[in-house]
PDB file of C-alpha atoms in Angstrom:
ATOM      1  CA  HIS M   1      17.845  10.468 -16.005  1.00  0.00           C
ATOM      2  CA  GLU M   2      15.734   7.929 -17.359  1.00  0.00           C
ATOM      3  CA  ASN M   3      16.510   5.224 -14.955  1.00  0.00           C
ATOM      4  CA  LEU M   4      17.574   6.504 -11.716  1.00  0.00           C
ATOM      5  CA  LYS M   5      17.868   4.860  -9.031  1.00  0.00           C
ATOM      6  CA  PHE M   6      19.306   4.805  -5.451  1.00  0.00           C
ATOM      7  CA  PRO M   7      22.570   3.020  -4.918  1.00  0.00           C
ATOM      8  CA  LYS M   8      22.233  -0.300  -2.892  1.00  0.00           C
ATOM      9  CA  LEU M   9      24.222   1.619   0.063  1.00  0.00           C
ATOM     10  CA  CYS M  10      23.760   4.458   2.068  1.00  0.00           C
ATOM     11  CA  LYS M  11      26.723   6.893   2.079  1.00  0.00           C
ATOM     12  CA  CYS M  12      25.190   9.954   3.956  1.00  0.00           C
ATOM     13  CA  TYR M  13      22.207  11.344   6.387  1.00  0.00           C
ATOM     14  CA  SER M  14      20.643  14.313   6.817  1.00  0.00           C
ATOM     15  CA  ALA M  15      19.255  15.387   9.818  1.00  0.00           C
ATOM     16  CA  ASN M  16      18.798  18.631  11.664  1.00  0.00           C
ATOM     17  CA  GLU M  17      20.487  17.211  14.624  1.00  0.00           C
ATOM     18  CA  SER M  18      20.666  20.623  17.055  1.00  0.00           C
ATOM     19  CA  TYR M  19      17.149  19.303  17.474  1.00  0.00           C
ATOM     20  CA  TRP M  20      18.523  15.901  19.692  1.00  0.00           C
ATOM     21  CA  ASP M  21      17.575  17.140  22.590  1.00  0.00           C
ATOM     22  CA  TRP M  22      14.009  17.223  21.545  1.00  0.00           C
ATOM     23  CA  TRP M  23      13.683  13.949  18.981  1.00  0.00           C
ATOM     24  CA  ASP M  24      12.109  11.102  20.888  1.00  0.00           C
ATOM     25  CA  GLN M  25      14.443   7.958  22.097  1.00  0.00           C
ATOM     26  CA  GLY M  26      14.199   5.754  18.530  1.00  0.00           C
ATOM     27  CA  THR M  27      15.074   8.796  16.584  1.00  0.00           C
ATOM     28  CA  ARG M  28      18.198   9.194  19.033  1.00  0.00           C
ATOM     29  CA  GLU M  29      19.181   5.719  18.613  1.00  0.00           C
ATOM     30  CA  PHE M  30      18.532   5.466  14.677  1.00  0.00           C
ATOM     31  CA  ILE M  31      21.197   8.095  14.530  1.00  0.00           C
ATOM     32  CA  GLN M  32      23.647   6.513  17.114  1.00  0.00           C
ATOM     33  CA  TRP M  33      23.508   2.960  14.916  1.00  0.00           C
ATOM     34  CA  VAL M  34      24.422   5.106  11.426  1.00  0.00           C
ATOM     35  CA  ARG M  35      27.322   6.373  13.143  1.00  0.00           C
ATOM     36  CA  GLN M  36      28.576   2.756  14.181  1.00  0.00           C
ATOM     37  CA  SER M  37      31.174   1.032  11.869  1.00  0.00           C
ATOM     38  CA  ASP M  38      29.805  -1.901   9.691  1.00  0.00           C
ATOM     39  CA  LYS M  39      31.239  -2.909   6.557  1.00  0.00           C
ATOM     40  CA  ALA M  40      28.758  -4.968   5.823  1.00  0.00           C
ATOM     41  CA  THR M  41      26.176  -2.100   5.808  1.00  0.00           C
ATOM     42  CA  GLY M  42      29.268   0.643   4.667  1.00  0.00           C
ATOM     43  CA  ARG M  43      28.583   2.562   8.013  1.00  0.00           C
ATOM     44  CA  PRO M  44      29.515   4.457   9.433  1.00  0.00           C
ATOM     45  CA  PHE M  45      27.150   7.148   7.376  1.00  0.00           C
ATOM     46  CA  THR M  46      28.998  10.569   6.384  1.00  0.00           C
ATOM     47  CA  ALA M  47      26.533  13.670   8.056  1.00  0.00           C
ATOM     48  CA  ARG M  48      25.488  16.130   5.568  1.00  0.00           C
ATOM     49  CA  TYR M  49      22.829  18.263   6.201  1.00  0.00           C
ATOM     50  CA  VAL M  50      22.228  21.190   4.088  1.00  0.00           C
ATOM     51  CA  GLY M  51      19.330  22.441   5.531  1.00  0.00           C
ATOM     52  CA  SER M  52      17.085  22.627   2.369  1.00  0.00           C
ATOM     53  CA  LEU M  53      15.178  19.691   1.871  1.00  0.00           C
ATOM     54  CA  VAL M  54      15.225  19.131  -1.894  1.00  0.00           C
ATOM     55  CA  SER M  55      19.057  20.152  -2.460  1.00  0.00           C
ATOM     56  CA  ASP M  56      19.378  17.290   0.726  1.00  0.00           C
ATOM     57  CA  PHE M  57      17.145  14.813  -1.155  1.00  0.00           C
ATOM     58  CA  HIS M  58      18.893  15.208  -4.641  1.00  0.00           C
ATOM     59  CA  ARG M  59      22.414  14.455  -2.953  1.00  0.00           C
ATOM     60  CA  ASN M  60      20.967  11.574  -0.995  1.00  0.00           C
ATOM     61  CA  LEU M  61      19.478  10.783  -4.182  1.00  0.00           C
ATOM     62  CA  LEU M  62      22.514  10.339  -6.052  1.00  0.00           C
ATOM     63  CA  TYR M  63      24.707   8.993  -3.885  1.00  0.00           C
ATOM     64  CA  GLY M  64      23.101   6.612  -1.645  1.00  0.00           C
ATOM     65  CA  GLY M  65      21.571   8.456   1.843  1.00  0.00           C
ATOM     66  CA  VAL M  66      18.838   9.217   4.199  1.00  0.00           C
ATOM     67  CA  PHE M  67      16.834  11.985   4.945  1.00  0.00           C
ATOM     68  CA  LEU M  68      15.420  12.141   8.619  1.00  0.00           C
ATOM     69  CA  TYR M  69      12.438  15.306   9.261  1.00  0.00           C
ATOM     70  CA  PRO M  70      11.765  13.916  12.740  1.00  0.00           C
ATOM     71  CA  LYS M  71       9.198  15.010  15.054  1.00  0.00           C
ATOM     72  CA  ASP M  72      10.764  16.959  17.884  1.00  0.00           C
ATOM     73  CA  SER M  73       8.639  18.214  21.356  1.00  0.00           C
ATOM     74  CA  LYS M  74      10.437  22.068  21.138  1.00  0.00           C
ATOM     75  CA  ASP M  75       7.710  23.248  19.830  1.00  0.00           C
ATOM     76  CA  PRO M  76       4.539  22.459  20.973  1.00  0.00           C
ATOM     77  CA  LYS M  77       2.729  23.740  18.588  1.00  0.00           C
ATOM     78  CA  LEU M  78       4.607  21.807  15.343  1.00  0.00           C
ATOM     79  CA  PRO M  79       4.955  18.271  16.798  1.00  0.00           C
ATOM     80  CA  PHE M  80       4.820  16.756  13.500  1.00  0.00           C
ATOM     81  CA  GLY M  81       7.586  19.530  12.195  1.00  0.00           C
ATOM     82  CA  LYS M  82       7.141  21.926   9.020  1.00  0.00           C
ATOM     83  CA  LEU M  83       7.140  20.064   5.679  1.00  0.00           C
ATOM     84  CA  ARG M  84       4.345  20.776   3.633  1.00  0.00           C
ATOM     85  CA  LEU M  85       2.354  17.189   2.832  1.00  0.00           C
ATOM     86  CA  LEU M  86       1.339  18.749  -0.903  1.00  0.00           C
ATOM     87  CA  TYR M  87       4.277  20.871  -1.988  1.00  0.00           C
ATOM     88  CA  GLU M  88       7.535  18.494  -0.511  1.00  0.00           C
ATOM     89  CA  CYS M  89       6.702  15.100   0.814  1.00  0.00           C
ATOM     90  CA  ALA M  90       4.376  14.157  -1.804  1.00  0.00           C
ATOM     91  CA  PRO M  91       6.224  14.692  -4.633  1.00  0.00           C
ATOM     92  CA  LEU M  92       9.935  13.391  -3.246  1.00  0.00           C
ATOM     93  CA  SER M  93       7.860  10.221  -1.396  1.00  0.00           C
ATOM     94  CA  PHE M  94       7.026   9.537  -5.489  1.00  0.00           C
ATOM     95  CA  ILE M  95      10.224  10.295  -6.516  1.00  0.00           C
ATOM     96  CA  ALA M  96      11.936   8.073  -4.049  1.00  0.00           C
ATOM     97  CA  GLU M  97       9.823   5.634  -4.502  1.00  0.00           C
ATOM     98  CA  GLN M  98       9.826   5.255  -7.916  1.00  0.00           C
ATOM     99  CA  ALA M  99      13.710   5.273  -7.315  1.00  0.00           C
ATOM    100  CA  GLY M 100      13.598   2.134  -5.732  1.00  0.00           C
ATOM    101  CA  GLY M 101      13.521   4.160  -1.970  1.00  0.00           C
ATOM    102  CA  LYS M 102      11.549   3.863   1.046  1.00  0.00           C
ATOM    103  CA  VAL M 103       9.281   6.168   2.369  1.00  0.00           C
ATOM    104  CA  SER M 104       7.806   6.753   5.997  1.00  0.00           C
ATOM    105  CA  LEU M 105       6.189   9.023   8.139  1.00  0.00           C
ATOM    106  CA  TYR M 106       7.258   7.495  11.570  1.00  0.00           C
TER     107      TYR M 106
END
């Protein structure tokens, strides 16, 4: 694709909701927000989580969506998850920004 861009409206979100109980309040509030109906923003978003960062990211890039891998308190040894900066986060962050998306550590 020569000019690949994220769609203007999201259609789905990708997050492993089995960690709901260990997420912070802000993350849970965001997930509740994406589930609420609102025609102006296209909500509710559909939950789509394969468990593979690359495939979830690819679908969200093509059809519009957000990928979350929030920190959780389930395992104190992994307070920020297990995504690798060099091989996963940085390259996909670059692609997301070039396609008009936003990236955040928070």
